[in-house]
PDB file of C-alpha atoms in Angstrom:
ATOM      1  CA  UNK D   1     117.515  92.585  82.708  1.00 75.00           C
ATOM      2  CA  UNK D   2     115.916  92.592  86.109  1.00 83.00           C
ATOM      3  CA  UNK D   3     113.529  95.395  87.085  1.00 90.00           C
ATOM      4  CA  UNK D   4     111.076  96.265  89.831  1.00 94.00           C
ATOM      5  CA  UNK D   5     107.841  98.245  89.709  1.00 96.00           C
ATOM      6  CA  UNK D   6     106.157  99.499  92.843  1.00 96.00           C
ATOM      7  CA  UNK D   7     102.576 100.545  92.231  1.00 94.00           C
ATOM      8  CA  UNK D   8     101.665 103.667  94.150  1.00 92.00           C
ATOM      9  CA  UNK D   9     104.303 106.110  95.274  1.00 93.00           C
ATOM     10  CA  UNK D  10     102.119 107.075  98.250  1.00 96.00           C
ATOM     11  CA  UNK D  11      99.785 104.891 100.299  1.00 97.00           C
ATOM     12  CA  UNK D  12      97.715 106.146 103.219  1.00 97.00           C
ATOM     13  CA  UNK D  13      95.951 103.909 105.725  1.00 97.00           C
ATOM     14  CA  UNK D  14      94.225 104.279 109.047  1.00 97.00           C
ATOM     15  CA  UNK D  15      95.809 102.915 112.184  1.00 97.00           C
ATOM     16  CA  UNK D  16      94.662  99.321 112.577  1.00 97.00           C
ATOM     17  CA  UNK D  17      93.863  98.870 108.878  1.00 98.00           C
ATOM     18  CA  UNK D  18      95.459  96.418 106.487  1.00 98.00           C
ATOM     19  CA  UNK D  19      98.671  97.524 104.823  1.00 98.00           C
ATOM     20  CA  UNK D  20      99.232  96.364 101.228  1.00 98.00           C
ATOM     21  CA  UNK D  21     102.240  97.601  99.279  1.00 98.00           C
ATOM     22  CA  UNK D  22     102.563  96.275  95.750  1.00 98.00           C
ATOM     23  CA  UNK D  23     105.679  95.087  93.993  1.00 97.00           C
ATOM     24  CA  UNK D  24     106.028  93.450  90.581  1.00 97.00           C
ATOM     25  CA  UNK D  25     109.317  92.281  89.199  1.00 95.00           C
ATOM     26  CA  UNK D  26     110.846  91.251  85.939  1.00 92.00           C
ATOM     27  CA  UNK D  27     113.639  88.714  85.980  1.00 85.00           C
ATOM     28  CA  UNK D  28     115.224  86.402  83.443  1.00 78.00           C
ATOM     29  CA  UNK D  29     116.222  83.948  86.171  1.00 78.00           C
ATOM     30  CA  UNK D  30     114.490  82.728  89.343  1.00 80.00           C
ATOM     31  CA  UNK D  31     114.589  85.883  91.437  1.00 86.00           C
ATOM     32  CA  UNK D  32     115.744  86.698  94.887  1.00 90.00           C
ATOM     33  CA  UNK D  33     113.454  89.427  96.246  1.00 94.00           C
ATOM     34  CA  UNK D  34     113.769  91.853  99.134  1.00 95.00           C
ATOM     35  CA  UNK D  35     111.730  94.443 100.988  1.00 97.00           C
ATOM     36  CA  UNK D  36     113.563  97.224 102.787  1.00 97.00           C
ATOM     37  CA  UNK D  37     112.181 100.029 104.960  1.00 97.00           C
ATOM     38  CA  UNK D  38     113.638 103.507 105.411  1.00 96.00           C
ATOM     39  CA  UNK D  39     112.622 105.667 108.348  1.00 94.00           C
ATOM     40  CA  UNK D  40     113.282 109.410 108.216  1.00 89.00           C
ATOM     41  CA  UNK D  41     116.956 110.328 108.433  1.00 85.00           C
ATOM     42  CA  UNK D  42     118.017 106.695 108.463  1.00 89.00           C
ATOM     43  CA  UNK D  43     119.446 104.150 106.085  1.00 92.00           C
ATOM     44  CA  UNK D  44     117.555 101.157 104.729  1.00 95.00           C
ATOM     45  CA  UNK D  45     116.725  98.189 106.932  1.00 95.00           C
ATOM     46  CA  UNK D  46     115.787  94.725 105.705  1.00 96.00           C
ATOM     47  CA  UNK D  47     112.191  93.726 106.422  1.00 97.00           C
ATOM     48  CA  UNK D  48     112.243  90.324 104.709  1.00 96.00           C
ATOM     49  CA  UNK D  49     113.610  88.429 101.742  1.00 94.00           C
ATOM     50  CA  UNK D  50     112.630  85.587  99.441  1.00 93.00           C
ATOM     51  CA  UNK D  51     115.417  83.240  98.415  1.00 88.00           C
ATOM     52  CA  UNK D  52     113.480  80.347  96.815  1.00 80.00           C
ATOM     53  CA  UNK D  53     112.413  78.578  99.968  1.00 79.00           C
ATOM     54  CA  UNK D  54     108.858  79.104 101.284  1.00 88.00           C
ATOM     55  CA  UNK D  55     106.764  81.397  99.100  1.00 91.00           C
ATOM     56  CA  UNK D  56     105.208  83.118 102.122  1.00 95.00           C
ATOM     57  CA  UNK D  57     107.938  85.020 103.895  1.00 96.00           C
ATOM     58  CA  UNK D  58     107.556  86.499 107.348  1.00 96.00           C
ATOM     59  CA  UNK D  59     109.634  89.472 108.364  1.00 96.00           C
ATOM     60  CA  UNK D  60     110.136  91.875 111.201  1.00 95.00           C
ATOM     61  CA  UNK D  61     107.484  94.116 112.745  1.00 94.00           C
ATOM     62  CA  UNK D  62     104.619  91.850 111.658  1.00 96.00           C
ATOM     63  CA  UNK D  63     105.165  92.227 107.911  1.00 97.00           C
ATOM     64  CA  UNK D  64     104.975  89.389 105.440  1.00 97.00           C
ATOM     65  CA  UNK D  65     105.156  88.972 101.681  1.00 98.00           C
ATOM     66  CA  UNK D  66     104.102  86.255  99.275  1.00 96.00           C
ATOM     67  CA  UNK D  67     106.060  85.323  96.181  1.00 95.00           C
ATOM     68  CA  UNK D  68     103.710  84.587  93.281  1.00 94.00           C
ATOM     69  CA  UNK D  69     105.608  83.448  90.238  1.00 91.00           C
ATOM     70  CA  UNK D  70     102.551  83.380  87.973  1.00 92.00           C
ATOM     71  CA  UNK D  71     101.845  87.030  88.756  1.00 94.00           C
ATOM     72  CA  UNK D  72     105.523  88.061  89.024  1.00 94.00           C
ATOM     73  CA  UNK D  73     104.583  89.745  92.282  1.00 96.00           C
ATOM     74  CA  UNK D  74     105.965  90.073  95.781  1.00 97.00           C
ATOM     75  CA  UNK D  75     103.453  92.256  97.625  1.00 98.00           C
ATOM     76  CA  UNK D  76     104.079  93.312 101.212  1.00 98.00           C
ATOM     77  CA  UNK D  77     101.289  93.108 103.780  1.00 98.00           C
ATOM     78  CA  UNK D  78     100.629  93.734 107.442  1.00 98.00           C
ATOM     79  CA  UNK D  79      97.246  92.950 108.994  1.00 97.00           C
ATOM     80  CA  UNK D  80      97.072  95.986 111.260  1.00 97.00           C
ATOM     81  CA  UNK D  81      98.946  99.229 110.680  1.00 97.00           C
ATOM     82  CA  UNK D  82     100.658 101.050 113.508  1.00 97.00           C
ATOM     83  CA  UNK D  83     101.675 104.681 113.577  1.00 97.00           C
ATOM     84  CA  UNK D  84     105.318 103.587 113.765  1.00 96.00           C
ATOM     85  CA  UNK D  85     104.988 101.908 110.340  1.00 97.00           C
ATOM     86  CA  UNK D  86     105.018 105.300 108.618  1.00 97.00           C
ATOM     87  CA  UNK D  87     108.129 105.178 106.430  1.00 97.00           C
ATOM     88  CA  UNK D  88     109.270 104.564 102.879  1.00 96.00           C
ATOM     89  CA  UNK D  89     109.323 100.991 101.628  1.00 98.00           C
ATOM     90  CA  UNK D  90     111.504  99.652  98.843  1.00 97.00           C
ATOM     91  CA  UNK D  91     111.178  96.426  96.920  1.00 97.00           C
ATOM     92  CA  UNK D  92     114.326  95.069  95.286  1.00 95.00           C
ATOM     93  CA  UNK D  93     115.389  92.165  93.104  1.00 92.00           C
ATOM     94  CA  UNK D  94     118.867  90.682  93.102  1.00 87.00           C
ATOM     95  CA  UNK D  95     120.850  90.862  89.901  1.00 76.00           C
ATOM     96  CA  UNK D  96     123.660  88.574  91.011  1.00 69.00           C
ATOM     97  CA  UNK D  97     126.260  88.408  88.263  1.00 56.00           C
ATOM     98  CA  UNK D  98     128.255  85.385  89.213  1.00 60.00           C
ATOM     99  CA  UNK D  99     130.753  87.431  91.133  1.00 60.00           C
ATOM    100  CA  UNK D 100     128.809  86.507  94.212  1.00 66.00           C
ATOM    101  CA  UNK D 101     128.050  89.974  95.483  1.00 75.00           C
ATOM    102  CA  UNK D 102     124.461  91.083  95.643  1.00 77.00           C
ATOM    103  CA  UNK D 103     123.613  93.734  93.062  1.00 83.00           C
ATOM    104  CA  UNK D 104     120.171  94.963  94.053  1.00 89.00           C
ATOM    105  CA  UNK D 105     117.793  96.628  91.609  1.00 91.00           C
ATOM    106  CA  UNK D 106     115.422  98.818  93.614  1.00 94.00           C
ATOM    107  CA  UNK D 107     111.945 100.042  92.903  1.00 95.00           C
ATOM    108  CA  UNK D 108     111.136 103.723  93.230  1.00 94.00           C
ATOM    109  CA  UNK D 109     109.688 103.251  96.704  1.00 95.00           C
ATOM    110  CA  UNK D 110     106.290 103.653  98.341  1.00 97.00           C
ATOM    111  CA  UNK D 111     105.779 106.152 101.105  1.00 96.00           C
ATOM    112  CA  UNK D 112     103.355 104.821 103.701  1.00 97.00           C
ATOM    113  CA  UNK D 113     101.390 107.265 105.830  1.00 97.00           C
ATOM    114  CA  UNK D 114      99.393 106.041 108.821  1.00 97.00           C
ATOM    115  CA  UNK D 115      96.738 108.310 110.264  1.00 96.00           C
ATOM    116  CA  UNK D 116      94.833 107.974 113.533  1.00 94.00           C
TER     117      UNK D 116
ATOM    118  CA  UNK M   1     130.167 101.361 117.257  1.00 64.00           C
ATOM    119  CA  UNK M   2     127.973  98.740 115.678  1.00 82.00           C
ATOM    120  CA  UNK M   3     126.630  98.121 112.188  1.00 94.00           C
ATOM    121  CA  UNK M   4     127.555 100.546 109.432  1.00 96.00           C
ATOM    122  CA  UNK M   5     128.581 104.090 110.260  1.00 96.00           C
ATOM    123  CA  UNK M   6     129.002 107.050 107.930  1.00 97.00           C
ATOM    124  CA  UNK M   7     130.662 110.409 108.436  1.00 97.00           C
ATOM    125  CA  UNK M   8     129.876 113.174 108.079  1.00 97.00           C
ATOM    126  CA  UNK M   9     126.102 112.984 108.298  1.00 96.00           C
ATOM    127  CA  UNK M  10     125.697 116.315 106.525  1.00 96.00           C
ATOM    128  CA  UNK M  11     128.026 118.061 104.093  1.00 96.00           C
ATOM    129  CA  UNK M  12     127.709 121.321 102.226  1.00 95.00           C
ATOM    130  CA  UNK M  13     130.332 122.033  99.615  1.00 92.00           C
ATOM    131  CA  UNK M  14     131.014 124.389  96.773  1.00 89.00           C
ATOM    132  CA  UNK M  15     131.567 123.195  93.263  1.00 87.00           C
ATOM    133  CA  UNK M  16     135.319 123.689  93.492  1.00 86.00           C
ATOM    134  CA  UNK M  17     135.831 121.939  96.830  1.00 88.00           C
ATOM    135  CA  UNK M  18     137.336 118.528  97.468  1.00 93.00           C
ATOM    136  CA  UNK M  19     135.826 116.433 100.218  1.00 95.00           C
ATOM    137  CA  UNK M  20     135.587 112.788 101.232  1.00 97.00           C
ATOM    138  CA  UNK M  21     132.815 110.638 102.632  1.00 98.00           C
ATOM    139  CA  UNK M  22     133.757 107.857 104.996  1.00 98.00           C
ATOM    140  CA  UNK M  23     132.033 104.561 105.689  1.00 98.00           C
ATOM    141  CA  UNK M  24     133.008 101.936 108.234  1.00 98.00           C
ATOM    142  CA  UNK M  25     131.397  98.558 108.789  1.00 97.00           C
ATOM    143  CA  UNK M  26     131.744  96.673 112.078  1.00 95.00           C
ATOM    144  CA  UNK M  27     130.090  93.461 110.844  1.00 95.00           C
ATOM    145  CA  UNK M  28     133.019  91.529 109.404  1.00 94.00           C
ATOM    146  CA  UNK M  29     131.549  91.647 105.889  1.00 94.00           C
ATOM    147  CA  UNK M  30     133.535  91.215 102.692  1.00 91.00           C
ATOM    148  CA  UNK M  31     131.604  93.469 100.304  1.00 92.00           C
ATOM    149  CA  UNK M  32     130.859  97.195 100.468  1.00 94.00           C
ATOM    150  CA  UNK M  33     128.633  99.395  98.316  1.00 94.00           C
ATOM    151  CA  UNK M  34     128.019 103.071  97.566  1.00 96.00           C
ATOM    152  CA  UNK M  35     124.517 104.170  96.561  1.00 95.00           C
ATOM    153  CA  UNK M  36     123.089 107.543  95.557  1.00 95.00           C
ATOM    154  CA  UNK M  37     119.541 108.354  96.665  1.00 95.00           C
ATOM    155  CA  UNK M  38     117.968 111.338  94.947  1.00 93.00           C
ATOM    156  CA  UNK M  39     114.451 112.629  95.369  1.00 86.00           C
ATOM    157  CA  UNK M  40     111.918 110.882  93.145  1.00 76.00           C
ATOM    158  CA  UNK M  41     114.474 108.422  91.723  1.00 84.00           C
ATOM    159  CA  UNK M  42     115.238 104.819  92.640  1.00 87.00           C
ATOM    160  CA  UNK M  43     118.414 104.107  94.545  1.00 92.00           C
ATOM    161  CA  UNK M  44     121.343 104.087  92.168  1.00 91.00           C
ATOM    162  CA  UNK M  45     124.211 101.709  92.768  1.00 91.00           C
ATOM    163  CA  UNK M  46     127.468 103.554  92.198  1.00 93.00           C
ATOM    164  CA  UNK M  47     130.316 101.241  93.209  1.00 92.00           C
ATOM    165  CA  UNK M  48     130.837  97.795  94.698  1.00 91.00           C
ATOM    166  CA  UNK M  49     133.934  96.421  96.336  1.00 91.00           C
ATOM    167  CA  UNK M  50     134.089  92.686  96.915  1.00 86.00           C
ATOM    168  CA  UNK M  51     137.087  91.342  98.816  1.00 79.00           C
ATOM    169  CA  UNK M  52     138.594  94.840  98.501  1.00 76.00           C
ATOM    170  CA  UNK M  53     138.502  94.720  94.706  1.00 80.00           C
ATOM    171  CA  UNK M  54     136.257  97.093  92.790  1.00 79.00           C
ATOM    172  CA  UNK M  55     133.853  94.880  90.895  1.00 75.00           C
ATOM    173  CA  UNK M  56     131.165  97.333  89.857  1.00 75.00           C
ATOM    174  CA  UNK M  57     131.327 100.855  88.516  1.00 76.00           C
ATOM    175  CA  UNK M  58     127.999 101.988  87.183  1.00 75.00           C
ATOM    176  CA  UNK M  59     129.101 104.647  84.713  1.00 84.00           C
ATOM    177  CA  UNK M  60     129.701 107.072  87.533  1.00 92.00           C
ATOM    178  CA  UNK M  61     131.349 110.402  86.555  1.00 92.00           C
ATOM    179  CA  UNK M  62     135.027 110.618  87.370  1.00 92.00           C
ATOM    180  CA  UNK M  63     134.384 113.440  89.850  1.00 94.00           C
ATOM    181  CA  UNK M  64     133.414 110.579  92.211  1.00 95.00           C
ATOM    182  CA  UNK M  65     136.380 108.416  93.179  1.00 94.00           C
ATOM    183  CA  UNK M  66     135.979 105.453  95.548  1.00 94.00           C
ATOM    184  CA  UNK M  67     138.660 103.931  97.730  1.00 94.00           C
ATOM    185  CA  UNK M  68     138.576 100.741  99.774  1.00 93.00           C
ATOM    186  CA  UNK M  69     141.794 100.433 101.796  1.00 93.00           C
ATOM    187  CA  UNK M  70     140.581  97.359 103.698  1.00 92.00           C
ATOM    188  CA  UNK M  71     137.434  95.306 104.124  1.00 90.00           C
ATOM    189  CA  UNK M  72     136.088  97.540 106.881  1.00 95.00           C
ATOM    190  CA  UNK M  73     136.514 100.974 105.340  1.00 96.00           C
ATOM    191  CA  UNK M  74     135.160 102.639 102.234  1.00 96.00           C
ATOM    192  CA  UNK M  75     135.651 106.205 101.075  1.00 97.00           C
ATOM    193  CA  UNK M  76     134.078 108.321  98.385  1.00 97.00           C
ATOM    194  CA  UNK M  77     136.285 111.182  97.285  1.00 97.00           C
ATOM    195  CA  UNK M  78     134.473 114.124  95.754  1.00 95.00           C
ATOM    196  CA  UNK M  79     135.837 116.929  93.581  1.00 93.00           C
ATOM    197  CA  UNK M  80     134.368 119.583  91.293  1.00 93.00           C
ATOM    198  CA  UNK M  81     130.844 118.389  91.895  1.00 93.00           C
ATOM    199  CA  UNK M  82     127.724 119.763  90.248  1.00 93.00           C
ATOM    200  CA  UNK M  83     124.498 120.892  91.953  1.00 93.00           C
ATOM    201  CA  UNK M  84     122.735 117.812  90.550  1.00 93.00           C
ATOM    202  CA  UNK M  85     125.063 115.694  92.679  1.00 95.00           C
ATOM    203  CA  UNK M  86     123.197 116.864  95.769  1.00 95.00           C
ATOM    204  CA  UNK M  87     121.660 113.723  97.272  1.00 96.00           C
ATOM    205  CA  UNK M  88     121.798 111.259 100.122  1.00 96.00           C
ATOM    206  CA  UNK M  89     124.803 108.958  99.747  1.00 97.00           C
ATOM    207  CA  UNK M  90     124.338 105.587 101.355  1.00 97.00           C
ATOM    208  CA  UNK M  91     126.969 103.030 102.178  1.00 97.00           C
ATOM    209  CA  UNK M  92     126.141  99.358 102.674  1.00 96.00           C
ATOM    210  CA  UNK M  93     127.955  96.140 103.420  1.00 95.00           C
ATOM    211  CA  UNK M  94     127.183  92.445 103.087  1.00 93.00           C
ATOM    212  CA  UNK M  95     128.707  89.008 103.383  1.00 91.00           C
ATOM    213  CA  UNK M  96     128.809  87.710  99.830  1.00 85.00           C
ATOM    214  CA  UNK M  97     126.358  84.803  99.398  1.00 78.00           C
ATOM    215  CA  UNK M  98     125.541  84.438  95.711  1.00 75.00           C
ATOM    216  CA  UNK M  99     122.822  87.069  95.523  1.00 75.00           C
ATOM    217  CA  UNK M 100     120.925  86.207  98.680  1.00 80.00           C
ATOM    218  CA  UNK M 101     123.030  88.251 101.063  1.00 85.00           C
ATOM    219  CA  UNK M 102     121.410  90.982 103.099  1.00 90.00           C
ATOM    220  CA  UNK M 103     122.870  94.425 102.686  1.00 93.00           C
ATOM    221  CA  UNK M 104     123.218  96.478 105.846  1.00 95.00           C
ATOM    222  CA  UNK M 105     122.993 100.211 105.298  1.00 96.00           C
ATOM    223  CA  UNK M 106     124.485 103.150 107.089  1.00 96.00           C
ATOM    224  CA  UNK M 107     122.419 106.271 107.866  1.00 95.00           C
ATOM    225  CA  UNK M 108     123.816 108.149 104.890  1.00 96.00           C
ATOM    226  CA  UNK M 109     125.531 111.454 104.230  1.00 97.00           C
ATOM    227  CA  UNK M 110     123.257 114.261 103.075  1.00 96.00           C
ATOM    228  CA  UNK M 111     125.317 116.170 100.496  1.00 96.00           C
ATOM    229  CA  UNK M 112     124.428 119.623  99.257  1.00 95.00           C
ATOM    230  CA  UNK M 113     126.449 121.146  96.415  1.00 94.00           C
ATOM    231  CA  UNK M 114     126.141 124.888  96.081  1.00 91.00           C
TER     232      UNK M 114
END
């Protein structure tokens, strides 16, 4: 069965510093992988997704993630953190069952704090 | 209205009450989802409707009863809930695409069971 592990429930960075949020997955089939962001009092919003095209995926707000099959990883990065990046980030893997709909398996989330 | 909307945004109910959560998607999607988000736990998928047919029911207690009258609307009927059911309930929709579809989420209903 598919699963996702996010290392670090809390990450704190300085404004302007590199952001690195870690995600490792387990999947019995070639995975589809997603990163979502949740701002306070809001639902989840897609940042980016990997669907077996280019292994380096660029998303919104300057984020990108690289799919590494050998490491079963899909870490999220941003070169320079901004105060507005403070939020909770969720990695997810698709567990599509042939019915077509997208059953997502989410990690526990990483809360990113950005300090001046 | 655009995207996915949910009402009410906040709900406080007693254990003997009956209430309903409403979700509406304005995106023309053909699949809708209910998730439960509790503190310190990963998002839990509760129900999925694809083409208005329930296709997923993740061992959810019968005190939660979903309804999907058409492709744009999704309800979650609640009765005799327990305090541990207090959580953020998120609705999402997507256009089915074999596992690659993006789910669009509503802002959620914050439920408190007294």
